[in-house]
mmCIF file of C-alpha atoms and ligand atoms in Angstrom:
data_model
loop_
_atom_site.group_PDB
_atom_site.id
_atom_site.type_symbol
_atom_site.label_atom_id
_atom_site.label_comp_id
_atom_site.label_asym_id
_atom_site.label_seq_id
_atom_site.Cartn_x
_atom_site.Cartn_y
_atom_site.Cartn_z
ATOM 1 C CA UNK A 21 -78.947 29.596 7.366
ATOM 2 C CA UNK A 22 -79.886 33.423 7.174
ATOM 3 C CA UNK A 23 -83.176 34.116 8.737
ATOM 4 C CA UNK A 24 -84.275 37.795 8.170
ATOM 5 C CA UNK A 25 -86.760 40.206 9.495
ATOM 6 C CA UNK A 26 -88.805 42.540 7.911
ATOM 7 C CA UNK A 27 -90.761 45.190 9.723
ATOM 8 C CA UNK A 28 -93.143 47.239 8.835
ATOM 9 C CA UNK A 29 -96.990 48.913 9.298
ATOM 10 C CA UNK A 30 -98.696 47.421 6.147
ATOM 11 C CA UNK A 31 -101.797 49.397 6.428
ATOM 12 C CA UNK A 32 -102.497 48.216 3.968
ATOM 13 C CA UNK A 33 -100.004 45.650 2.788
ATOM 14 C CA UNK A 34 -98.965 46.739 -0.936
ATOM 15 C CA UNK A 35 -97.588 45.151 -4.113
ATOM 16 C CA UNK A 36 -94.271 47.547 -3.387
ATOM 17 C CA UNK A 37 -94.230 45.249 0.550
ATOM 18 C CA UNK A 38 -94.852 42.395 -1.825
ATOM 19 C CA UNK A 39 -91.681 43.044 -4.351
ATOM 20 C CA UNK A 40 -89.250 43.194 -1.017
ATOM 21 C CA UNK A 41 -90.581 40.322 0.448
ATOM 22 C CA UNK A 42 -90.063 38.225 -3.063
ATOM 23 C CA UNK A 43 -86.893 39.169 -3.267
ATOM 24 C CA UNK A 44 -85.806 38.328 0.260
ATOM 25 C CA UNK A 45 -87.286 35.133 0.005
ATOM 26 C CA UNK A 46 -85.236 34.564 -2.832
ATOM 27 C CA UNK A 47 -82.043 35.788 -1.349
ATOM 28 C CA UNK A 48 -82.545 34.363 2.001
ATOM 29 C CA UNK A 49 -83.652 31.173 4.041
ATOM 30 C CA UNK A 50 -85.904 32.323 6.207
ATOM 31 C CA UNK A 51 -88.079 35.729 6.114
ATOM 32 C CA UNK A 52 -89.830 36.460 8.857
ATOM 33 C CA UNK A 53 -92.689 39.946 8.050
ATOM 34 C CA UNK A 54 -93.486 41.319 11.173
ATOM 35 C CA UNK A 55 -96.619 43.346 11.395
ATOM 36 C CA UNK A 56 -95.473 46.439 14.011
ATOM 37 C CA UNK A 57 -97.885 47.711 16.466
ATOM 38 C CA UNK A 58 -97.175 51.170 17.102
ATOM 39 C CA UNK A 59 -99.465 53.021 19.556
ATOM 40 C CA UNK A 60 -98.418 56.059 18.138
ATOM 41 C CA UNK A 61 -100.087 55.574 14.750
ATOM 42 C CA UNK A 62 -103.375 54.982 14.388
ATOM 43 C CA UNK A 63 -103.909 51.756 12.129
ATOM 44 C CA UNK A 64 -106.291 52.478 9.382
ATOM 45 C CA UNK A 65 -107.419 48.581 8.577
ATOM 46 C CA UNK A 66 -107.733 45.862 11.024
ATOM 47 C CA UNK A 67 -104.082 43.843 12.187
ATOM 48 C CA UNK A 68 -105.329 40.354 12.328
ATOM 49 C CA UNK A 69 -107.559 40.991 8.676
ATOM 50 C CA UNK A 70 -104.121 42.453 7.269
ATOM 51 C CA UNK A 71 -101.869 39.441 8.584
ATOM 52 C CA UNK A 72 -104.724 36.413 7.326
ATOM 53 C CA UNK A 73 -104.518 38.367 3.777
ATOM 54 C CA UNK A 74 -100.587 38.638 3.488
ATOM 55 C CA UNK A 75 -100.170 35.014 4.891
ATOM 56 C CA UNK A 76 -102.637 33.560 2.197
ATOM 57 C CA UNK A 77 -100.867 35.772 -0.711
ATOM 58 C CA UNK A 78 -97.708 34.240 0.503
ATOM 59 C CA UNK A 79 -99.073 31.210 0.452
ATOM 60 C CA UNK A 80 -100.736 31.072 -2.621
ATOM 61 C CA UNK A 81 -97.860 32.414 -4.286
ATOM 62 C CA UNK A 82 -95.781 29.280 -2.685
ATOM 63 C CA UNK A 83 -93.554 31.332 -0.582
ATOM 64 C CA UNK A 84 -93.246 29.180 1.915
ATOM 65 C CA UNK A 85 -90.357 30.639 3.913
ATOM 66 C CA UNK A 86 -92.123 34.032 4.805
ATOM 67 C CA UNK A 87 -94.382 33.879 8.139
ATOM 68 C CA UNK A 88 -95.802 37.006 9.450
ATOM 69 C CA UNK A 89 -96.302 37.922 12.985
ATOM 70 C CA UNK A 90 -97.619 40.627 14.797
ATOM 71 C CA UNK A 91 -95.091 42.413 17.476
ATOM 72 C CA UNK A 92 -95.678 45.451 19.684
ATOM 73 C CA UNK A 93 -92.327 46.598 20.798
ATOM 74 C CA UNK A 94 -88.837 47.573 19.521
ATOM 75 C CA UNK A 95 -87.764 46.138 15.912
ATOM 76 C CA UNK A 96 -84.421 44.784 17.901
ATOM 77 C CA UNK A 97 -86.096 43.092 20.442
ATOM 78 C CA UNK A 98 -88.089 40.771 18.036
ATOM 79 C CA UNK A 99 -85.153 40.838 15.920
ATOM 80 C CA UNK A 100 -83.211 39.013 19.100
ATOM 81 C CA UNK A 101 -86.495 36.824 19.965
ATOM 82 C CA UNK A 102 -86.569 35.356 16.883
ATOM 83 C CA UNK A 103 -83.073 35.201 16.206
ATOM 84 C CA UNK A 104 -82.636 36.959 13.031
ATOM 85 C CA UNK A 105 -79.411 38.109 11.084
ATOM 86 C CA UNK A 106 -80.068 41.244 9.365
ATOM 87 C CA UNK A 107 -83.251 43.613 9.133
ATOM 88 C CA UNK A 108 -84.592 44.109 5.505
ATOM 89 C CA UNK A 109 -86.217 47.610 4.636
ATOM 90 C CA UNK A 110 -87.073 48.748 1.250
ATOM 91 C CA UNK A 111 -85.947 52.009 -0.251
ATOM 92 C CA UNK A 112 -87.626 53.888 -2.692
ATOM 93 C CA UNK A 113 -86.091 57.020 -3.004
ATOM 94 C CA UNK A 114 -83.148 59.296 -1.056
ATOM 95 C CA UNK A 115 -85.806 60.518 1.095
ATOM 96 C CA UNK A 116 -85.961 56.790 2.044
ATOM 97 C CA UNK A 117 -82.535 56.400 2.588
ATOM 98 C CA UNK A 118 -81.975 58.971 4.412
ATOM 99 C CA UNK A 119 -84.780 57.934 7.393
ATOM 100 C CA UNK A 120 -83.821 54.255 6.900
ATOM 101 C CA UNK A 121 -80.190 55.323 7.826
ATOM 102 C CA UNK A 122 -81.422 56.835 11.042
ATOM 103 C CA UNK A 123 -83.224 53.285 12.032
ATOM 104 C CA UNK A 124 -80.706 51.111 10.899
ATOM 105 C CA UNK A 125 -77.833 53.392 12.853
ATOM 106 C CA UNK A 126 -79.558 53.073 16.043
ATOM 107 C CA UNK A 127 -80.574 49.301 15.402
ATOM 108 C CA UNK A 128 -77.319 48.202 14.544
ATOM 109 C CA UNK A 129 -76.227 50.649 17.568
ATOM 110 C CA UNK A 130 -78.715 49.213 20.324
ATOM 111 C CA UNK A 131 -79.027 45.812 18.752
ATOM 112 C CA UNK A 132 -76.012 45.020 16.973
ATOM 113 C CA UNK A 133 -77.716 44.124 13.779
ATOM 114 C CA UNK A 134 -77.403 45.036 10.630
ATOM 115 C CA UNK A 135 -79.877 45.546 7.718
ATOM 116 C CA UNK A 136 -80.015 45.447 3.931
ATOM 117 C CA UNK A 137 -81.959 47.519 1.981
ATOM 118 C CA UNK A 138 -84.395 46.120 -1.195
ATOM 119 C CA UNK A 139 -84.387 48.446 -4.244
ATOM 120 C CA UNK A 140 -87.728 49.505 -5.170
ATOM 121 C CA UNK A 141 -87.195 49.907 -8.932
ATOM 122 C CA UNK A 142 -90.466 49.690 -11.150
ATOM 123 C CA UNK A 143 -92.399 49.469 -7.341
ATOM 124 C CA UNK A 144 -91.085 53.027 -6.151
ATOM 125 C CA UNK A 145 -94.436 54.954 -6.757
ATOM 126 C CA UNK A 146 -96.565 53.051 -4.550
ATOM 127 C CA UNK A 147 -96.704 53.100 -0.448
ATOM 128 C CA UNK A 148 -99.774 52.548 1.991
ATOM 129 C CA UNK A 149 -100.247 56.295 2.574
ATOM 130 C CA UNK A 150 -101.030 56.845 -1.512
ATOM 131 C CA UNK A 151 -102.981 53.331 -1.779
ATOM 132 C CA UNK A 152 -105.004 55.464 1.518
ATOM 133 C CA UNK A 153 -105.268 58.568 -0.623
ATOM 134 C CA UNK A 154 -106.721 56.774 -3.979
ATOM 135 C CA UNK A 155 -109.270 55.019 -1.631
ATOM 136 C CA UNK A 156 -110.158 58.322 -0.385
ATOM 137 C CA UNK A 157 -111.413 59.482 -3.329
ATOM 138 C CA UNK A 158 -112.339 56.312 -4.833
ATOM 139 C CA UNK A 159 -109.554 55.798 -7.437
ATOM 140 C CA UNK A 160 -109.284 52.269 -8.708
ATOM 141 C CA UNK A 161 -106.325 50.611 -6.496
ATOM 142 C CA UNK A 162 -105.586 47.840 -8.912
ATOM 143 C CA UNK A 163 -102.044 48.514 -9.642
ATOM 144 C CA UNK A 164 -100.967 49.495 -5.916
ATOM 145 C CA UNK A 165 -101.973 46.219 -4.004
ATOM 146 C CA UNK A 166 -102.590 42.286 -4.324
ATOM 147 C CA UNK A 167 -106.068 41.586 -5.245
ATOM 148 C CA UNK A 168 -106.762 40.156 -1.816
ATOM 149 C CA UNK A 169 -105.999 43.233 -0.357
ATOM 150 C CA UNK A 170 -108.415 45.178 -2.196
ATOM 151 C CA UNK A 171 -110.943 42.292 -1.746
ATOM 152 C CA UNK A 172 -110.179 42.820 2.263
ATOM 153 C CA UNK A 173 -110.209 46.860 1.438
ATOM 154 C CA UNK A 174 -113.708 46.905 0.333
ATOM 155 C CA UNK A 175 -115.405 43.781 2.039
ATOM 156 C CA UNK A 176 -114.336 45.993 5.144
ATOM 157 C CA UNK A 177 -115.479 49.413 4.242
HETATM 158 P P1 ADP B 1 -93.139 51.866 8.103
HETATM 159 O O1 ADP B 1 -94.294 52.583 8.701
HETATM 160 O O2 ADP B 1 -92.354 51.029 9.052
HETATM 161 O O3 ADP B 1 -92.267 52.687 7.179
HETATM 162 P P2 ADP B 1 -94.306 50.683 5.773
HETATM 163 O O4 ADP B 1 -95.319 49.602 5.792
HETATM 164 O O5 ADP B 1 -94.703 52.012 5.225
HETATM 165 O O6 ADP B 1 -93.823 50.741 7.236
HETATM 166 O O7 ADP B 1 -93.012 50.189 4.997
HETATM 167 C C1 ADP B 1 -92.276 49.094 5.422
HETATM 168 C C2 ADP B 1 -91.018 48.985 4.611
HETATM 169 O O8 ADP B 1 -91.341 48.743 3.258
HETATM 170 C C3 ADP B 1 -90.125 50.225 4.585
HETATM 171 O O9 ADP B 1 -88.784 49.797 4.531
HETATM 172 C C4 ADP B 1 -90.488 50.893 3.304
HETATM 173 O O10 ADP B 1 -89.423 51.689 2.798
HETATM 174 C C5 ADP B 1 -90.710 49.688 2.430
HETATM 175 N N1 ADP B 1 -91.573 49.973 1.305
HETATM 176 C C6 ADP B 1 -92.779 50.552 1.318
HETATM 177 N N2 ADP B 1 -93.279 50.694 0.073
HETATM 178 C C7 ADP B 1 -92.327 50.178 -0.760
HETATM 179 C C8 ADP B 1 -92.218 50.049 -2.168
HETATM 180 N N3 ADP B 1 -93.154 50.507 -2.981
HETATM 181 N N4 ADP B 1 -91.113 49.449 -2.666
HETATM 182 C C9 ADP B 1 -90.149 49.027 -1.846
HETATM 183 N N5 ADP B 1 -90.169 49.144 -0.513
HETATM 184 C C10 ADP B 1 -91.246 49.722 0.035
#
């Protein structure tokens, strides 16, 4: 059984998150999203709003082997709470790769884990920060995030 972890800010949660979570649910038993709190980042949309929406995409889509939970604290601590094998990051560009590479040397460093990286392919244009952007000056979001996220974007507003 492989049980992976997948951490992340998701503010907001976008249809790039969504591809890397599809694909590890595919690939492996268990995926577990986690939701990171980070007091050094302001959160632009609610946490508990955020986690409802992702778990009723997931389970509308029948992905039944993703949960999502909310963690504040170090990636490897969870990652040894909950038992997991590898952390799973997607990677969009080198840019990416490069700052992933930092992470996973100190996680596998400090928490003796590994993690595998999900290509971004036809998802590589989208992240939170430009889904923040097009909201900012009220560019239609469509293509950038699941429907109930935009639903959740604009019933919040
Ligand atoms: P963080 O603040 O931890 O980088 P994000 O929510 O921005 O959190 O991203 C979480 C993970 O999802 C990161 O590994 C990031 O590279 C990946 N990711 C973000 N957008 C995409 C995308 N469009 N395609 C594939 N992976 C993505």
């Amino acid at each position: 059984m492989t049980r992976v972890l997948y951490p992340g800010s998701f503010d907001p949660f976008t249809n790039g998150h969504l591809h890397v979570i599809q694909v590890s649910s595919e690939a492996f038993d268990e995926v577990i999203v986690n939701i990171g709190v980070n007091s050094e980042k302001v959160r632009h949309f609610n946490i508990d709003l955020m986690k409802s929406a992702m778990e009723e995409i997931f389970e509308e889509m029948g992905l039944i082997n993703v949960k999502v939970v909310i963690y504040e604290g170090a990636t490897i601590n969870l990652a040894r709470e909950m038992d997991a094998d590898f952390i799973v990051r997607g990677l969009r560009d080198a840019s990416d790769l490069i700052q992933e590479e930092r992470n996973a040397n100190l996680n596998y460093k400090h928490g003796n884990i590994d993690t595998i990286y999900i290509r971004a392919g036809e998802y590589g244009n989208i992240s939170s920060s430009v889904v923040r952007e097009l909201l900012k000056f009220d560019i239609p979001i469509d293509d950038y995030v699941p429907k109930r996220i935009k639903e959740l974007i604009f019933e919040n507003k």
